[in-house]
Amino acid sequence: EPEVTQTPSHQVTQMGQEVILRCVPISNHLYFYWYRQILGQKVEFLVSFYNNEISEKSEIFDDQFSVERPDGSNFTLKIRSTKLEDSAMYFCASSERSVRGTSGSTEQFFGPGTRLTVL
Amino acid sequence: RKEVEQDPGPFNVPEGATVAFNCTYSNSASQSFFWYRQDCRKEPKLLMSVYSSGNEDGRFTAQLNRASQYISLLIRDSKLSDSATYLCVVVYSSASKIIFGSGTRLSIRP
């Protein structure tokens, strides 16, 4: 069964450093997403990406964050100048169609996540 | 009022019981609704989409009440493997927002 993969599974970094979290979405999917989940809190939407550009982003996704699809398979989230409060689990997801579609909206498949720890 | 609100639980029920959760949402411009389950320290996985007419998938039944702005999930004949956190997800078309609820914890005891 196809699946979304993410690397690394755990990233430890010093405050102020830049990190790049990597995701390989399911190959025939066109919509890609990043979410974060701070320990003990709810899943929060960060950004969605379609056709090589950001389609939606939340208030959390400020200038510190950027996303890129550098090639035909990878989808990355870059966090510049990390802060202690960026420590969280970051989930990548992909879907074949837009999650905002009509009845029968398609499923988002989530990767296993990257646990980011900022020291 | 929170955009998407769920009773955090935990709901602790015996195996074989029927259990139901509700999720309320505040924005009437919402378009799509989903139930996900999340096991401890794992990624969310789609349980079912919620359709306007209500839908059933085996032991699981989801319903949408637009007038009262809530969705519900009913689990019949609960199994030990149903123990998880159940996340309500609402997608707002107008603001293009995807909002997760904080989840309801369910624990099934033998």
PDB file of C-alpha atoms in Angstrom:
ATOM      1  CA  GLU A   1       0.000   0.000   0.000  1.00  0.00           C
ATOM      2  CA  PRO A   2       1.455   3.408  -0.912  1.00  0.00           C
ATOM      3  CA  GLU A   3       2.377   5.612   2.011  1.00  0.00           C
ATOM      4  CA  VAL A   4       3.733   9.021   2.861  1.00  0.00           C
ATOM      5  CA  THR A   5       7.252   8.887   4.260  1.00  0.00           C
ATOM      6  CA  GLN A   6       9.066  11.485   6.319  1.00  0.00           C
ATOM      7  CA  THR A   7      12.681  11.966   7.298  1.00  0.00           C
ATOM      8  CA  PRO A   8      14.187  12.241   9.756  1.00  0.00           C
ATOM      9  CA  SER A   9      11.960  10.646  12.351  1.00  0.00           C
ATOM     10  CA  HIS A  10      13.555  12.795  15.043  1.00  0.00           C
ATOM     11  CA  GLN A  11      15.517  16.022  14.623  1.00  0.00           C
ATOM     12  CA  VAL A  12      17.301  17.775  17.454  1.00  0.00           C
ATOM     13  CA  THR A  13      18.594  21.274  16.830  1.00  0.00           C
ATOM     14  CA  GLN A  14      19.896  24.276  18.679  1.00  0.00           C
ATOM     15  CA  MET A  15      17.778  27.386  18.979  1.00  0.00           C
ATOM     16  CA  GLY A  16      18.452  29.732  16.098  1.00  0.00           C
ATOM     17  CA  GLN A  17      19.441  27.011  13.660  1.00  0.00           C
ATOM     18  CA  GLU A  18      17.635  26.188  10.441  1.00  0.00           C
ATOM     19  CA  VAL A  19      16.054  22.792   9.862  1.00  0.00           C
ATOM     20  CA  ILE A  20      14.631  21.127   6.798  1.00  0.00           C
ATOM     21  CA  LEU A  21      12.018  18.446   7.238  1.00  0.00           C
ATOM     22  CA  ARG A  22      11.526  16.113   4.334  1.00  0.00           C
ATOM     23  CA  CYS A  23       8.486  14.311   3.037  1.00  0.00           C
ATOM     24  CA  VAL A  24       7.825  12.023   0.109  1.00  0.00           C
ATOM     25  CA  PRO A  25       4.110  12.171  -0.680  1.00  0.00           C
ATOM     26  CA  ILE A  26       2.242   9.368  -2.401  1.00  0.00           C
ATOM     27  CA  SER A  27       3.302   9.431  -6.026  1.00  0.00           C
ATOM     28  CA  ASN A  28       0.005  10.178  -7.792  1.00  0.00           C
ATOM     29  CA  HIS A  29      -1.146  12.752  -5.240  1.00  0.00           C
ATOM     30  CA  LEU A  30      -1.309  16.398  -6.231  1.00  0.00           C
ATOM     31  CA  TYR A  31      -2.051  18.173  -2.948  1.00  0.00           C
ATOM     32  CA  PHE A  32       0.450  18.367  -0.136  1.00  0.00           C
ATOM     33  CA  TYR A  33       0.147  19.630   3.429  1.00  0.00           C
ATOM     34  CA  TRP A  34       2.178  20.303   6.523  1.00  0.00           C
ATOM     35  CA  TYR A  35       0.747  20.167  10.032  1.00  0.00           C
ATOM     36  CA  ARG A  36       2.287  20.421  13.446  1.00  0.00           C
ATOM     37  CA  GLN A  37       1.249  18.991  16.784  1.00  0.00           C
ATOM     38  CA  ILE A  38       2.809  20.307  19.944  1.00  0.00           C
ATOM     39  CA  LEU A  39       2.954  17.585  22.589  1.00  0.00           C
ATOM     40  CA  GLY A  40      -0.416  17.183  24.259  1.00  0.00           C
ATOM     41  CA  GLN A  41      -2.107  19.669  21.958  1.00  0.00           C
ATOM     42  CA  LYS A  42      -4.199  19.491  18.824  1.00  0.00           C
ATOM     43  CA  VAL A  43      -3.056  19.076  15.256  1.00  0.00           C
ATOM     44  CA  GLU A  44      -2.617  22.486  13.620  1.00  0.00           C
ATOM     45  CA  PHE A  45      -2.707  23.164   9.889  1.00  0.00           C
ATOM     46  CA  LEU A  46       0.325  25.020   8.578  1.00  0.00           C
ATOM     47  CA  VAL A  47       0.165  25.072   4.804  1.00  0.00           C
ATOM     48  CA  SER A  48      -1.176  23.387   1.707  1.00  0.00           C
ATOM     49  CA  PHE A  49       0.610  23.210  -1.625  1.00  0.00           C
ATOM     50  CA  TYR A  50      -0.662  22.526  -5.108  1.00  0.00           C
ATOM     51  CA  ASN A  51       0.748  22.978  -8.575  1.00  0.00           C
ATOM     52  CA  ASN A  52       4.085  24.154  -7.210  1.00  0.00           C
ATOM     53  CA  GLU A  53       2.720  26.937  -5.117  1.00  0.00           C
ATOM     54  CA  ILE A  54       1.175  27.539  -1.725  1.00  0.00           C
ATOM     55  CA  SER A  55      -2.599  27.341  -1.952  1.00  0.00           C
ATOM     56  CA  GLU A  56      -3.468  28.054   1.674  1.00  0.00           C
ATOM     57  CA  LYS A  57      -1.568  28.884   4.827  1.00  0.00           C
ATOM     58  CA  SER A  58      -2.448  29.470   8.446  1.00  0.00           C
ATOM     59  CA  GLU A  59      -1.474  32.293  10.770  1.00  0.00           C
ATOM     60  CA  ILE A  60       1.242  30.060  12.177  1.00  0.00           C
ATOM     61  CA  PHE A  61       2.975  29.847   8.802  1.00  0.00           C
ATOM     62  CA  ASP A  62       4.872  33.124   8.933  1.00  0.00           C
ATOM     63  CA  ASP A  63       8.135  34.212   7.300  1.00  0.00           C
ATOM     64  CA  GLN A  64      10.042  31.754   9.449  1.00  0.00           C
ATOM     65  CA  PHE A  65       8.581  28.908   7.402  1.00  0.00           C
ATOM     66  CA  SER A  66       8.862  27.970   3.767  1.00  0.00           C
ATOM     67  CA  VAL A  67       7.940  24.977   1.662  1.00  0.00           C
ATOM     68  CA  GLU A  68       9.383  23.635  -1.515  1.00  0.00           C
ATOM     69  CA  ARG A  69       9.001  20.793  -3.932  1.00  0.00           C
ATOM     70  CA  PRO A  70      12.581  20.624  -5.164  1.00  0.00           C
ATOM     71  CA  ASP A  71      12.028  17.662  -7.448  1.00  0.00           C
ATOM     72  CA  GLY A  72       9.253  15.337  -8.530  1.00  0.00           C
ATOM     73  CA  SER A  73       9.095  13.414  -5.301  1.00  0.00           C
ATOM     74  CA  ASN A  74      10.155  15.429  -2.260  1.00  0.00           C
ATOM     75  CA  PHE A  75       8.175  18.069  -0.379  1.00  0.00           C
ATOM     76  CA  THR A  76      10.118  19.995   2.244  1.00  0.00           C
ATOM     77  CA  LEU A  77       9.370  22.296   5.149  1.00  0.00           C
ATOM     78  CA  LYS A  78      12.144  24.699   6.114  1.00  0.00           C
ATOM     79  CA  ILE A  79      12.094  26.383   9.492  1.00  0.00           C
ATOM     80  CA  ARG A  80      14.564  29.242   9.826  1.00  0.00           C
ATOM     81  CA  SER A  81      15.979  30.481  13.112  1.00  0.00           C
ATOM     82  CA  THR A  82      14.209  27.859  15.212  1.00  0.00           C
ATOM     83  CA  LYS A  83      12.707  28.785  18.553  1.00  0.00           C
ATOM     84  CA  LEU A  84      12.038  26.638  21.606  1.00  0.00           C
ATOM     85  CA  GLU A  85       8.311  26.785  20.865  1.00  0.00           C
ATOM     86  CA  ASP A  86       8.858  25.202  17.445  1.00  0.00           C
ATOM     87  CA  SER A  87       9.403  21.891  19.235  1.00  0.00           C
ATOM     88  CA  ALA A  88       6.597  19.676  18.006  1.00  0.00           C
ATOM     89  CA  MET A  89       5.700  16.750  15.805  1.00  0.00           C
ATOM     90  CA  TYR A  90       5.474  17.838  12.193  1.00  0.00           C
ATOM     91  CA  PHE A  91       3.225  15.803   9.933  1.00  0.00           C
ATOM     92  CA  CYS A  92       3.231  15.854   6.172  1.00  0.00           C
ATOM     93  CA  ALA A  93       0.099  14.734   4.333  1.00  0.00           C
ATOM     94  CA  SER A  94      -0.946  14.304   0.735  1.00  0.00           C
ATOM     95  CA  SER A  95      -4.195  13.801  -1.102  1.00  0.00           C
ATOM     96  CA  GLU A  96      -5.227  12.980  -4.616  1.00  0.00           C
ATOM     97  CA  ARG A  97      -7.819  15.721  -4.769  1.00  0.00           C
ATOM     98  CA  SER A  98      -8.453  18.866  -2.787  1.00  0.00           C
ATOM     99  CA  VAL A  99      -9.737  18.286   0.717  1.00  0.00           C
ATOM    100  CA  ARG A 100     -12.199  21.091  -0.022  1.00  0.00           C
ATOM    101  CA  GLY A 101     -13.853  19.064  -2.751  1.00  0.00           C
ATOM    102  CA  THR A 102     -17.512  18.211  -2.883  1.00  0.00           C
ATOM    103  CA  SER A 103     -19.165  15.237  -1.242  1.00  0.00           C
ATOM    104  CA  GLY A 104     -16.776  12.348  -1.394  1.00  0.00           C
ATOM    105  CA  SER A 105     -13.868  14.631  -0.564  1.00  0.00           C
ATOM    106  CA  THR A 106     -10.689  12.746  -0.753  1.00  0.00           C
ATOM    107  CA  GLU A 107      -8.650  11.362   2.102  1.00  0.00           C
ATOM    108  CA  GLN A 108      -5.481  12.977   3.338  1.00  0.00           C
ATOM    109  CA  PHE A 109      -2.808  10.403   4.012  1.00  0.00           C
ATOM    110  CA  PHE A 110      -0.471  11.392   6.806  1.00  0.00           C
ATOM    111  CA  GLY A 111       3.170  10.498   7.163  1.00  0.00           C
ATOM    112  CA  PRO A 112       4.515   9.169  10.469  1.00  0.00           C
ATOM    113  CA  GLY A 113       5.826  12.592  11.427  1.00  0.00           C
ATOM    114  CA  THR A 114       9.152  14.174  12.344  1.00  0.00           C
ATOM    115  CA  ARG A 115       9.626  14.996  15.985  1.00  0.00           C
ATOM    116  CA  LEU A 116      11.511  18.292  16.171  1.00  0.00           C
ATOM    117  CA  THR A 117      13.224  19.164  19.417  1.00  0.00           C
ATOM    118  CA  VAL A 118      14.710  22.640  19.743  1.00  0.00           C
ATOM    119  CA  LEU A 119      17.203  23.039  22.589  1.00  0.00           C
TER     120      LEU A 119
ATOM    121  CA  ARG B   1     -16.163  30.040  21.233  1.00  0.00           C
ATOM    122  CA  LYS B   2     -13.609  27.654  19.733  1.00  0.00           C
ATOM    123  CA  GLU B   3     -13.906  27.010  16.008  1.00  0.00           C
ATOM    124  CA  VAL B   4     -14.097  23.268  16.537  1.00  0.00           C
ATOM    125  CA  GLU B   5     -14.879  21.866  19.945  1.00  0.00           C
ATOM    126  CA  GLN B   6     -14.816  18.332  21.298  1.00  0.00           C
ATOM    127  CA  ASP B   7     -15.306  16.810  24.719  1.00  0.00           C
ATOM    128  CA  PRO B   8     -11.767  15.684  25.614  1.00  0.00           C
ATOM    129  CA  GLY B   9     -13.016  12.678  27.582  1.00  0.00           C
ATOM    130  CA  PRO B  10     -11.708  10.226  28.438  1.00  0.00           C
ATOM    131  CA  PHE B  11     -14.623   7.975  27.668  1.00  0.00           C
ATOM    132  CA  ASN B  12     -14.019   4.672  29.407  1.00  0.00           C
ATOM    133  CA  VAL B  13     -16.459   2.008  28.227  1.00  0.00           C
ATOM    134  CA  PRO B  14     -16.605  -1.792  28.311  1.00  0.00           C
ATOM    135  CA  GLU B  15     -15.969  -3.865  25.246  1.00  0.00           C
ATOM    136  CA  GLY B  16     -19.154  -4.335  23.259  1.00  0.00           C
ATOM    137  CA  ALA B  17     -20.690  -1.057  24.360  1.00  0.00           C
ATOM    138  CA  THR B  18     -21.995   1.654  22.085  1.00  0.00           C
ATOM    139  CA  VAL B  19     -20.385   5.045  22.436  1.00  0.00           C
ATOM    140  CA  ALA B  20     -21.035   8.363  20.743  1.00  0.00           C
ATOM    141  CA  PHE B  21     -19.095  11.605  20.451  1.00  0.00           C
ATOM    142  CA  ASN B  22     -20.135  15.001  19.242  1.00  0.00           C
ATOM    143  CA  CYS B  23     -18.119  17.783  17.735  1.00  0.00           C
ATOM    144  CA  THR B  24     -19.441  21.321  17.430  1.00  0.00           C
ATOM    145  CA  TYR B  25     -18.214  23.921  14.984  1.00  0.00           C
ATOM    146  CA  SER B  26     -18.760  27.644  15.024  1.00  0.00           C
ATOM    147  CA  ASN B  27     -18.544  28.704  11.388  1.00  0.00           C
ATOM    148  CA  SER B  28     -21.588  27.972   9.256  1.00  0.00           C
ATOM    149  CA  ALA B  29     -19.435  28.359   6.128  1.00  0.00           C
ATOM    150  CA  SER B  30     -17.889  24.984   6.791  1.00  0.00           C
ATOM    151  CA  GLN B  31     -17.915  22.659   3.828  1.00  0.00           C
ATOM    152  CA  SER B  32     -16.327  19.308   4.592  1.00  0.00           C
ATOM    153  CA  PHE B  33     -16.215  17.204   7.712  1.00  0.00           C
ATOM    154  CA  PHE B  34     -14.155  14.224   8.746  1.00  0.00           C
ATOM    155  CA  TRP B  35     -13.458  11.931  11.645  1.00  0.00           C
ATOM    156  CA  TYR B  36      -9.850  10.833  12.144  1.00  0.00           C
ATOM    157  CA  ARG B  37      -8.397   8.580  14.778  1.00  0.00           C
ATOM    158  CA  GLN B  38      -4.994   9.074  16.310  1.00  0.00           C
ATOM    159  CA  ASP B  39      -3.178   6.471  18.345  1.00  0.00           C
ATOM    160  CA  CYS B  40      -0.690   7.617  20.938  1.00  0.00           C
ATOM    161  CA  ARG B  41       2.319   9.285  19.303  1.00  0.00           C
ATOM    162  CA  LYS B  42       1.165   8.250  15.842  1.00  0.00           C
ATOM    163  CA  GLU B  43      -0.138  10.121  12.829  1.00  0.00           C
ATOM    164  CA  PRO B  44      -3.854  10.811  12.337  1.00  0.00           C
ATOM    165  CA  LYS B  45      -5.650   8.340  10.094  1.00  0.00           C
ATOM    166  CA  LEU B  46      -8.928   8.968   8.351  1.00  0.00           C
ATOM    167  CA  LEU B  47     -11.786   7.050   9.894  1.00  0.00           C
ATOM    168  CA  MET B  48     -14.535   8.415   7.714  1.00  0.00           C
ATOM    169  CA  SER B  49     -15.779  11.447   5.864  1.00  0.00           C
ATOM    170  CA  VAL B  50     -19.092  12.858   7.053  1.00  0.00           C
ATOM    171  CA  TYR B  51     -21.742  13.382   4.429  1.00  0.00           C
ATOM    172  CA  SER B  52     -24.827  15.568   4.697  1.00  0.00           C
ATOM    173  CA  SER B  53     -27.144  12.568   4.615  1.00  0.00           C
ATOM    174  CA  GLY B  54     -25.147  10.695   7.240  1.00  0.00           C
ATOM    175  CA  ASN B  55     -23.097   7.632   6.481  1.00  0.00           C
ATOM    176  CA  GLU B  56     -22.194   4.303   7.949  1.00  0.00           C
ATOM    177  CA  ASP B  57     -19.099   2.164   7.666  1.00  0.00           C
ATOM    178  CA  GLY B  58     -19.412  -1.109   9.511  1.00  0.00           C
ATOM    179  CA  ARG B  59     -19.687  -0.364  13.211  1.00  0.00           C
ATOM    180  CA  PHE B  60     -19.190   3.359  12.684  1.00  0.00           C
ATOM    181  CA  THR B  61     -21.904   5.886  11.889  1.00  0.00           C
ATOM    182  CA  ALA B  62     -21.280   9.562  11.237  1.00  0.00           C
ATOM    183  CA  GLN B  63     -23.922  12.260  11.083  1.00  0.00           C
ATOM    184  CA  LEU B  64     -23.974  15.942  10.291  1.00  0.00           C
ATOM    185  CA  ASN B  65     -26.443  18.439  11.719  1.00  0.00           C
ATOM    186  CA  ARG B  66     -25.931  21.729   9.911  1.00  0.00           C
ATOM    187  CA  ALA B  67     -28.750  23.500  11.728  1.00  0.00           C
ATOM    188  CA  SER B  68     -27.146  22.873  15.113  1.00  0.00           C
ATOM    189  CA  GLN B  69     -23.630  22.894  13.721  1.00  0.00           C
ATOM    190  CA  TYR B  70     -22.348  19.610  14.991  1.00  0.00           C
ATOM    191  CA  ILE B  71     -21.181  16.269  13.715  1.00  0.00           C
ATOM    192  CA  SER B  72     -21.359  13.012  15.570  1.00  0.00           C
ATOM    193  CA  LEU B  73     -19.647   9.647  15.556  1.00  0.00           C
ATOM    194  CA  LEU B  74     -21.306   6.499  16.865  1.00  0.00           C
ATOM    195  CA  ILE B  75     -19.320   3.340  17.482  1.00  0.00           C
ATOM    196  CA  ARG B  76     -21.291   0.147  17.999  1.00  0.00           C
ATOM    197  CA  ASP B  77     -20.004  -3.088  19.505  1.00  0.00           C
ATOM    198  CA  SER B  78     -16.777  -1.401  20.552  1.00  0.00           C
ATOM    199  CA  LYS B  79     -13.531  -3.369  20.395  1.00  0.00           C
ATOM    200  CA  LEU B  80     -10.364  -3.025  22.422  1.00  0.00           C
ATOM    201  CA  SER B  81      -8.680  -1.813  19.231  1.00  0.00           C
ATOM    202  CA  ASP B  82     -11.036   1.162  19.096  1.00  0.00           C
ATOM    203  CA  SER B  83      -9.103   2.724  21.982  1.00  0.00           C
ATOM    204  CA  ALA B  84      -7.645   5.918  20.517  1.00  0.00           C
ATOM    205  CA  THR B  85      -8.200   9.640  20.292  1.00  0.00           C
ATOM    206  CA  TYR B  86     -10.899  10.632  17.817  1.00  0.00           C
ATOM    207  CA  LEU B  87     -10.327  13.884  15.992  1.00  0.00           C
ATOM    208  CA  CYS B  88     -13.011  15.962  14.377  1.00  0.00           C
ATOM    209  CA  VAL B  89     -11.863  17.890  11.293  1.00  0.00           C
ATOM    210  CA  VAL B  90     -13.761  20.759   9.708  1.00  0.00           C
ATOM    211  CA  VAL B  91     -12.799  22.398   6.445  1.00  0.00           C
ATOM    212  CA  TYR B  92     -14.034  25.915   5.813  1.00  0.00           C
ATOM    213  CA  SER B  93     -14.357  26.737   2.159  1.00  0.00           C
ATOM    214  CA  SER B  94     -14.599  30.481   2.628  1.00  0.00           C
ATOM    215  CA  ALA B  95     -11.353  30.919   4.503  1.00  0.00           C
ATOM    216  CA  SER B  96      -9.840  27.737   3.160  1.00  0.00           C
ATOM    217  CA  LYS B  97      -9.035  26.595   6.633  1.00  0.00           C
ATOM    218  CA  ILE B  98      -8.563  23.054   7.857  1.00  0.00           C
ATOM    219  CA  ILE B  99      -9.318  22.876  11.563  1.00  0.00           C
ATOM    220  CA  PHE B 100      -8.729  19.905  13.825  1.00  0.00           C
ATOM    221  CA  GLY B 101     -10.538  19.515  17.097  1.00  0.00           C
ATOM    222  CA  SER B 102      -8.529  18.710  20.189  1.00  0.00           C
ATOM    223  CA  GLY B 103      -9.820  15.160  20.135  1.00  0.00           C
ATOM    224  CA  THR B 104     -11.861  12.865  22.334  1.00  0.00           C
ATOM    225  CA  ARG B 105     -10.021  10.081  24.103  1.00  0.00           C
ATOM    226  CA  LEU B 106     -11.715   6.704  24.093  1.00  0.00           C
ATOM    227  CA  SER B 107     -10.585   3.788  26.197  1.00  0.00           C
ATOM    228  CA  ILE B 108     -12.246   0.394  25.805  1.00  0.00           C
ATOM    229  CA  ARG B 109     -11.829  -1.957  28.747  1.00  0.00           C
ATOM    230  CA  PRO B 110     -12.138  -5.749  28.562  1.00  0.00           C
TER     231      PRO B 110
END
